[in-house]
Amino acid sequence: MSQATTKRGGFGGKLAAILAAAGSAIGLGNIWRFPYITSENGGGAFILIYLGCILLLGLPLLIAEFAVGHNSKCNPIDAYAKLRKGWGWLGAMGIVSVFLIMGYYFVISGWTLNYTIASATDSIGSDFGGFFSSFTTATWRPLIYTYLFIIANHFIIVGGVQGGIEKASKVMMPLLFAILIILAIYSLWLPEGREALTNVFTPDFSKVSGSTFLAAMGQAFFTLSVGMGAMLIYGSYFKDGTKIAGTAISVVSLDTLVALIAAVIIFSAGVENENGPQLAFVAMPKVFSTMPLGNIWATLFFLLLGLAALSSTISMHEAVTSYFVEKRGMSRNKGAIIVTVATILLATAASLSLGDWSDFKIAGMNIFSLLDNFTAIVMLPLLGILTAIFVGWLWKSEDMKAELTAQGGVDKATYPVIRFLLRYVCPVLVSVVFVFGIIEFIKNL
Ligand code: PHE
């Protein structure tokens, strides 16, 4: 099996662990996805349900995944197999899912790069929708930016856990927080911003339906990167003595804070009615163009999006690469190259599916939407249910207890709460929402 376990890399300390894991969590999910999902689902009421999902489902699952990684000190496949014979497939399922997510996530990441450059050089023009659609449906232009992004990601991974991931996180995360705070202060300073905000955050429960819960749960899992091995592999790099529960709470708090601040920035620009995924790429540049020093704000905004994306994609890549390195006995370089090449192929298909290949559809969806929907609607809930069952019921309970209480910093009184959430609340709640979601999805096909 894993010949590399003895000389595995690891994070230097607690701060590195928090920054890297927060980097994985904070991504396009927070700045691009959260605001538009919130506006599509009734604003404040959705946010309340979302916070419930984060606390009751996301946080316990994140603790569980960190614990599995930290206890086993293995890649996702060996980790589950080590804690219970015959369960390696659960790790494999996570790795496959995270790879499918990489396929479309890198495409959007490439867009952020193009938009950062276009904003800095003032070359978006005044037809914002036109710029977006002609760029994203073109053949080569989006591909080139996506490839550049994938290559940057590749070199961070090749640099190693401490020399690559940790170092990059320590530079990128503070920069990300600084940009976020500057943009937030600026938007709250605008009077129309403050007004837009009150409107959006006022809960309107008439808009809540069954699908609101599904959207909130999917968003909670996606934003915390749970179930897919990314957090597991980071947990496996935690230094002994890193408090698992404390780290998870820091990551969840930072992630939630960033999502809420991103929503403040976007909604205060008064664009909450612009629809869907184009919110960040069409509506925001339009708003920035009417502001003094608009180019600077736009450049900062897209740089923020790009940094968030990069710190997330390195965790996805690492989850898959660790499999090739530890399970297949390859060098880090070779493992990373395989993952990078495979990602380039999948991302190419996803990008082309918006333009040249848009006629090719499976179940009515192009490749890009298929990757997004399949992972969000099927794989994420399924992995959530299975991870909770694994940790709550199948992992030897004394081992889990020891991992969380003795080393993980969970006190004896809190442990039963986490265990209860993992054993009962997560499997039941996620299953109900999952079944409901699948039915809804099939009806809409
Ligand atoms: N959490 C990331 C985001 O919100 C996405 C992600 C998913 C990262 C899966 C790693 C693994 O954008």
XYZ file of C-alpha atoms and ligand atoms in Angstrom:
457
model
C 0.000 0.000 0.000
C 1.176 3.470 0.766
C 4.929 3.485 0.732
C 4.936 7.231 1.146
C 3.159 7.396 4.504
C 6.373 7.644 6.448
C 7.666 10.676 4.615
C 4.407 12.470 4.024
C 4.326 16.225 3.971
C 2.405 18.225 6.538
C 1.485 21.747 7.590
C 3.956 23.589 9.799
C 1.465 24.674 12.438
C -2.053 25.591 13.475
C -2.325 28.830 11.550
C -1.182 27.123 8.364
C -3.833 24.456 8.881
C -6.562 27.061 9.317
C -5.456 29.178 6.371
C -5.148 26.237 4.003
C -8.488 24.739 5.007
C -10.190 28.148 4.922
C -8.621 28.570 1.491
C -10.265 25.373 0.353
C -13.614 26.403 1.768
C -13.614 30.021 0.613
C -13.942 29.991 -3.128
C -16.226 30.691 -6.036
C -18.854 29.088 -3.828
C -18.782 32.107 -1.511
C -18.291 35.040 -3.824
C -19.882 33.879 -7.053
C -22.412 31.216 -6.077
C -23.704 32.244 -2.624
C -24.959 35.707 -3.643
C -26.873 34.503 -6.667
C -28.337 31.449 -4.941
C -29.423 33.737 -2.107
C -31.092 36.184 -4.444
C -32.846 33.382 -6.326
C -34.181 31.900 -3.093
C -35.672 34.830 -1.270
C -32.729 36.549 0.432
C -32.832 36.688 4.221
C -35.062 33.654 4.698
C -32.701 31.568 2.600
C -29.737 32.803 4.604
C -31.348 31.653 7.859
C -31.967 28.157 6.466
C -28.459 28.108 5.051
C -26.966 28.981 8.448
C -28.990 26.146 9.963
C -27.531 23.720 7.400
C -24.021 24.973 8.078
C -24.360 24.437 11.823
C -26.310 21.183 11.925
C -24.834 19.432 8.897
C -21.764 21.207 7.516
C -19.832 21.710 10.748
C -20.209 18.129 12.066
C -19.295 16.736 8.643
C -16.236 18.944 8.441
C -15.141 17.787 11.902
C -15.743 14.195 10.797
C -13.689 14.571 7.662
C -10.791 16.268 9.434
C -10.874 13.482 12.026
C -10.757 10.704 9.420
C -7.808 12.385 7.703
C -5.925 13.232 10.852
C -6.422 9.839 12.423
C -5.420 7.817 9.372
C -2.783 10.167 7.938
C -3.585 8.836 4.477
C -4.991 9.849 1.122
C -8.805 9.619 0.982
C -8.957 6.048 -0.330
C -6.501 4.516 2.130
C -7.971 6.610 4.927
C -11.413 5.012 4.830
C -9.944 1.578 4.124
C -7.648 1.889 7.109
C -10.439 2.795 9.519
C -12.718 0.098 8.197
C -11.776 -2.662 5.823
C -13.516 -2.568 2.477
C -14.537 1.116 2.653
C -11.863 2.602 0.386
C -14.514 3.122 -2.278
C -15.997 5.966 -0.231
C -12.737 7.863 -0.620
C -12.676 6.967 -4.311
C -16.172 8.340 -4.750
C -15.031 11.620 -3.220
C -11.993 11.773 -5.483
C -14.100 11.171 -8.587
C -16.551 13.887 -7.503
C -13.866 16.436 -6.798
C -12.321 15.691 -10.188
C -15.667 16.284 -11.914
C -16.032 19.569 -10.043
C -12.550 20.591 -11.188
C -13.781 20.187 -14.772
C -16.093 23.196 -14.631
C -14.579 25.046 -11.657
C -11.346 25.666 -13.536
C -13.290 27.113 -16.452
C -14.897 29.754 -14.236
C -11.520 30.298 -12.567
C -10.101 31.057 -16.019
C -12.842 33.642 -16.530
C -11.780 35.434 -13.332
C -8.288 35.760 -14.766
C -9.558 37.241 -18.005
C -11.856 39.627 -16.141
C -9.060 40.773 -13.828
C -6.874 41.622 -16.808
C -9.716 43.137 -18.834
C -10.765 45.312 -15.871
C -7.233 46.473 -15.192
C -6.737 47.414 -18.843
C -10.251 48.837 -19.182
C -11.107 46.616 -22.122
C -14.504 45.197 -21.165
C -16.276 47.961 -23.089
C -19.868 48.989 -22.416
C -21.738 45.916 -23.614
C -21.267 43.788 -20.515
C -23.579 40.954 -21.481
C -22.081 40.847 -24.957
C -18.547 40.714 -23.599
C -19.463 37.836 -21.311
C -21.249 35.740 -23.903
C -18.785 36.303 -26.706
C -15.894 35.460 -24.387
C -17.346 32.394 -22.713
C -18.618 30.862 -25.952
C -15.404 31.470 -27.904
C -13.132 28.535 -28.659
C -9.611 29.472 -27.647
C -9.768 32.567 -25.505
C -11.437 31.021 -22.471
C -9.330 27.893 -22.872
C -6.080 29.819 -22.718
C -7.046 31.515 -19.442
C -8.264 28.217 -18.016
C -4.985 26.515 -18.948
C -2.979 29.338 -17.368
C -4.952 28.916 -14.181
C -4.490 25.142 -14.189
C -0.744 25.554 -14.709
C -0.421 28.032 -11.813
C -2.278 25.528 -9.697
C 0.020 22.740 -10.881
C 3.155 24.524 -9.746
C 1.762 25.159 -6.284
C 0.987 21.448 -5.936
C 4.411 20.412 -7.182
C 5.924 22.729 -4.549
C 4.686 20.316 -1.870
C 2.431 20.617 1.153
C 4.581 23.075 3.058
C 6.551 24.656 0.217
C 3.550 24.949 -2.106
C 0.116 24.791 -0.491
C 1.033 26.304 2.880
C 3.183 29.056 1.416
C 0.578 29.980 -1.197
C -2.209 30.021 1.404
C -0.208 32.281 3.684
C 0.141 34.824 0.899
C -3.246 34.474 -0.754
C -5.578 34.377 2.241
C -4.470 37.620 3.937
C -4.594 39.318 0.533
C -8.080 37.958 -0.031
C -9.307 39.222 3.351
C -7.747 42.634 2.754
C -9.443 43.048 -0.636
C -12.739 41.839 0.775
C -12.644 44.362 3.600
C -11.752 47.246 1.279
C -14.608 46.402 -1.068
C -17.044 45.959 1.819
C -16.174 49.319 3.363
C -16.574 50.971 -0.004
C -19.977 49.444 -0.660
C -21.320 50.287 2.773
C -20.143 53.806 2.325
C -22.518 54.193 -0.630
C -25.974 55.227 0.664
C -27.818 53.178 -1.956
C -25.711 50.264 -0.799
C -27.035 50.467 2.736
C -30.587 50.626 1.478
C -30.222 47.667 -0.871
C -28.825 45.690 1.989
C -31.737 46.092 4.338
C -34.057 44.952 1.576
C -32.097 41.856 0.774
C -31.440 40.681 4.285
C -35.033 41.116 5.436
C -36.390 37.565 5.506
C -39.345 36.911 3.223
C -40.680 33.519 4.228
C -43.287 33.466 1.479
C -40.528 32.566 -0.938
C -39.444 29.496 1.027
C -40.355 26.143 -0.503
C -38.944 22.621 -0.411
C -36.362 23.474 -3.004
C -35.058 26.293 -0.803
C -33.875 23.653 1.656
C -32.230 21.680 -1.105
C -30.428 24.745 -2.401
C -29.322 25.718 1.108
C -27.970 22.270 1.902
C -26.171 21.931 -1.426
C -24.612 25.332 -0.930
C -23.524 24.463 2.628
C -21.765 21.277 1.489
C -20.178 22.894 -1.527
C -18.891 25.928 0.313
C -17.318 23.866 3.107
C -15.760 21.441 0.569
C -17.110 18.512 2.601
C -17.348 14.898 1.527
C -14.888 14.995 -1.334
C -11.570 14.227 0.249
C -10.206 17.770 0.015
C -10.731 18.467 3.713
C -9.767 14.904 4.543
C -6.375 15.245 2.912
C -5.773 18.588 4.627
C -6.766 17.002 7.945
C -4.190 14.310 7.289
C -1.527 17.038 7.067
C -2.471 18.633 10.412
C 0.371 18.561 12.862
C -0.265 16.530 15.985
C -1.800 18.785 18.555
C -3.891 20.697 16.000
C -7.342 20.965 17.513
C -9.725 19.517 14.982
C -12.952 21.005 16.292
C -11.364 24.408 16.832
C -9.940 24.406 13.321
C -13.298 23.388 11.885
C -15.049 26.176 13.794
C -12.523 28.741 12.544
C -12.919 27.520 8.969
C -16.713 27.554 9.136
C -16.746 31.032 10.705
C -14.368 32.490 8.136
C -16.220 30.846 5.286
C -19.599 32.116 6.482
C -18.257 35.580 7.110
C -16.775 35.785 3.619
C -20.016 34.581 2.016
C -22.052 37.173 3.924
C -19.611 39.985 3.168
C -19.554 38.997 -0.506
C -23.350 39.153 -0.513
C -23.193 42.594 1.105
C -20.789 43.829 -1.569
C -22.831 42.444 -4.423
C -26.282 43.343 -3.139
C -25.242 46.798 -2.077
C -24.450 47.402 -5.714
C -28.201 46.979 -6.221
C -27.938 44.048 -8.577
C -29.834 41.426 -6.626
C -32.421 41.077 -9.359
C -29.990 40.250 -12.116
C -30.200 36.578 -12.634
C -28.066 33.626 -11.805
C -24.483 32.784 -12.558
C -23.975 35.946 -14.574
C -24.380 38.094 -11.476
C -20.658 38.407 -10.814
C -19.522 38.583 -14.412
C -22.137 40.810 -16.041
C -23.923 42.794 -13.360
C -20.881 43.638 -11.258
C -18.676 45.092 -14.038
C -21.684 47.140 -15.121
C -22.080 48.601 -11.642
C -18.362 49.232 -11.233
C -18.335 51.124 -14.532
C -20.653 53.755 -13.051
C -18.448 54.328 -9.992
C -15.543 56.681 -9.641
C -12.309 54.697 -10.019
C -14.502 51.880 -11.321
C -11.645 50.017 -12.970
C -9.759 49.718 -9.742
C -12.801 48.325 -7.913
C -13.520 45.904 -10.725
C -9.920 44.728 -10.847
C -9.899 44.176 -7.091
C -13.206 42.310 -7.248
C -12.051 39.873 -9.914
C -8.681 39.445 -8.258
C -10.592 38.500 -5.112
C -12.612 35.962 -7.057
C -9.462 34.544 -8.671
C -7.577 34.223 -5.379
C -10.523 32.519 -3.758
C -10.760 30.125 -6.694
C -7.052 29.299 -6.661
C -6.908 28.495 -2.962
C -9.851 26.124 -3.506
C -8.559 24.420 -6.625
C -5.263 23.532 -4.956
C -7.152 21.518 -2.351
C -9.112 19.704 -5.057
C -5.963 18.919 -7.013
C -4.169 17.785 -3.866
C -6.951 15.336 -2.968
C -6.581 13.618 -6.341
C -2.788 13.887 -6.558
C -2.337 12.344 -3.099
C -4.021 9.219 -4.433
C -1.485 8.814 -7.238
C 1.431 9.556 -4.951
C 0.479 7.384 -1.998
C -1.593 4.650 -3.502
C 0.169 4.280 -6.809
C 3.632 5.025 -5.498
C 4.367 7.801 -7.994
C 6.570 10.799 -7.412
C 4.698 13.998 -6.530
C 5.719 15.443 -9.859
C 4.386 12.579 -11.892
C 1.161 12.292 -9.890
C 0.523 16.013 -10.297
C 1.175 15.866 -14.043
C -1.373 13.106 -14.518
C -4.008 15.049 -12.602
C -3.185 18.275 -14.430
C -3.391 16.667 -17.880
C -6.659 14.901 -17.053
C -8.057 18.184 -15.699
C -7.034 20.029 -18.853
C -8.943 17.505 -20.955
C -12.104 17.682 -18.844
C -12.002 21.470 -18.528
C -11.526 21.762 -22.289
C -14.698 19.750 -22.845
C -16.566 21.849 -20.252
C -15.443 25.129 -21.785
C -16.196 24.075 -25.367
C -19.625 22.847 -24.280
C -20.643 26.487 -23.819
C -19.780 27.350 -27.410
C -18.677 25.058 -30.221
C -20.034 21.917 -28.580
C -23.222 23.388 -27.173
C -25.378 21.079 -29.298
C -23.995 18.039 -27.529
C -26.350 17.394 -24.631
C -26.913 14.659 -22.085
C -30.286 14.726 -20.308
C -30.814 18.156 -21.827
C -27.620 19.586 -20.346
C -24.310 20.571 -21.856
C -21.154 19.106 -20.309
C -20.573 22.171 -18.135
C -24.032 22.066 -16.511
C -23.954 18.308 -16.324
C -20.757 18.367 -14.234
C -22.200 21.089 -12.018
C -25.639 19.530 -11.512
C -24.532 15.943 -11.177
C -22.001 16.759 -8.471
C -24.199 19.263 -6.631
C -27.478 17.352 -6.736
C -26.351 13.717 -6.647
C -22.784 13.328 -5.406
C -22.574 15.955 -2.658
C -25.655 14.838 -0.691
C -24.765 11.181 -1.199
C -21.238 11.747 0.082
C -22.637 13.731 3.008
C -24.934 10.855 4.000
C -22.209 8.223 3.610
C -19.556 10.211 5.471
C -21.945 10.765 8.383
C -22.886 7.071 8.478
C -19.252 6.052 8.252
C -18.069 8.239 11.087
C -21.207 7.908 13.206
C -21.745 4.166 12.895
C -18.902 2.303 11.201
C -15.700 3.808 12.520
C -14.832 2.143 15.822
C -16.468 4.474 18.286
C -13.645 4.406 20.843
C -11.232 5.479 18.111
C -13.402 8.321 16.998
C -13.952 9.403 20.560
C -10.232 9.341 21.240
C -9.493 11.253 18.049
C -11.970 13.988 18.864
C -11.642 14.268 22.614
C -8.074 13.309 23.420
C -6.388 15.004 20.476
C -9.067 16.987 18.749
C -9.898 19.396 21.526
C -13.578 18.467 21.862
C -14.660 18.443 25.498
C -16.525 15.493 26.956
C -19.801 17.394 27.027
C -19.724 18.450 23.386
C -18.678 15.079 22.008
C -22.127 13.436 22.378
C -23.675 16.369 20.518
C -21.357 15.921 17.537
C -21.934 12.181 17.633
C -25.693 12.628 17.725
C -25.605 15.020 14.795
C -23.472 12.591 12.768
C -25.432 9.491 13.704
C -28.984 10.729 13.347
C -29.440 14.299 12.192
C -27.117 14.281 9.165
C -28.154 10.950 7.610
C -31.870 11.537 8.113
C -32.040 15.198 7.160
C -29.726 14.889 4.179
C -31.575 11.800 2.905
C -34.928 13.539 3.036
C -33.640 16.575 1.198
C -31.736 14.358 -1.247
C -34.739 12.228 -2.236
C -36.889 15.315 -2.533
C -34.216 16.997 -4.651
C -33.856 14.080 -7.050
C -37.623 13.938 -7.605
C -37.739 17.675 -8.208
C -34.784 17.462 -10.551
C -36.252 14.647 -12.642
C -39.551 16.519 -12.896
C -37.718 19.526 -14.295
C -35.727 17.616 -16.897
N -15.518 25.165 -1.183
C -15.153 25.610 -2.491
C -15.947 26.858 -2.826
O -16.783 27.279 -2.058
C -15.336 24.566 -3.544
C -14.705 23.236 -3.276
C -15.431 22.087 -3.450
C -13.376 23.125 -2.883
C -14.862 20.850 -3.230
C -12.798 21.874 -2.644
C -13.548 20.744 -2.818
O -15.793 27.441 -3.860
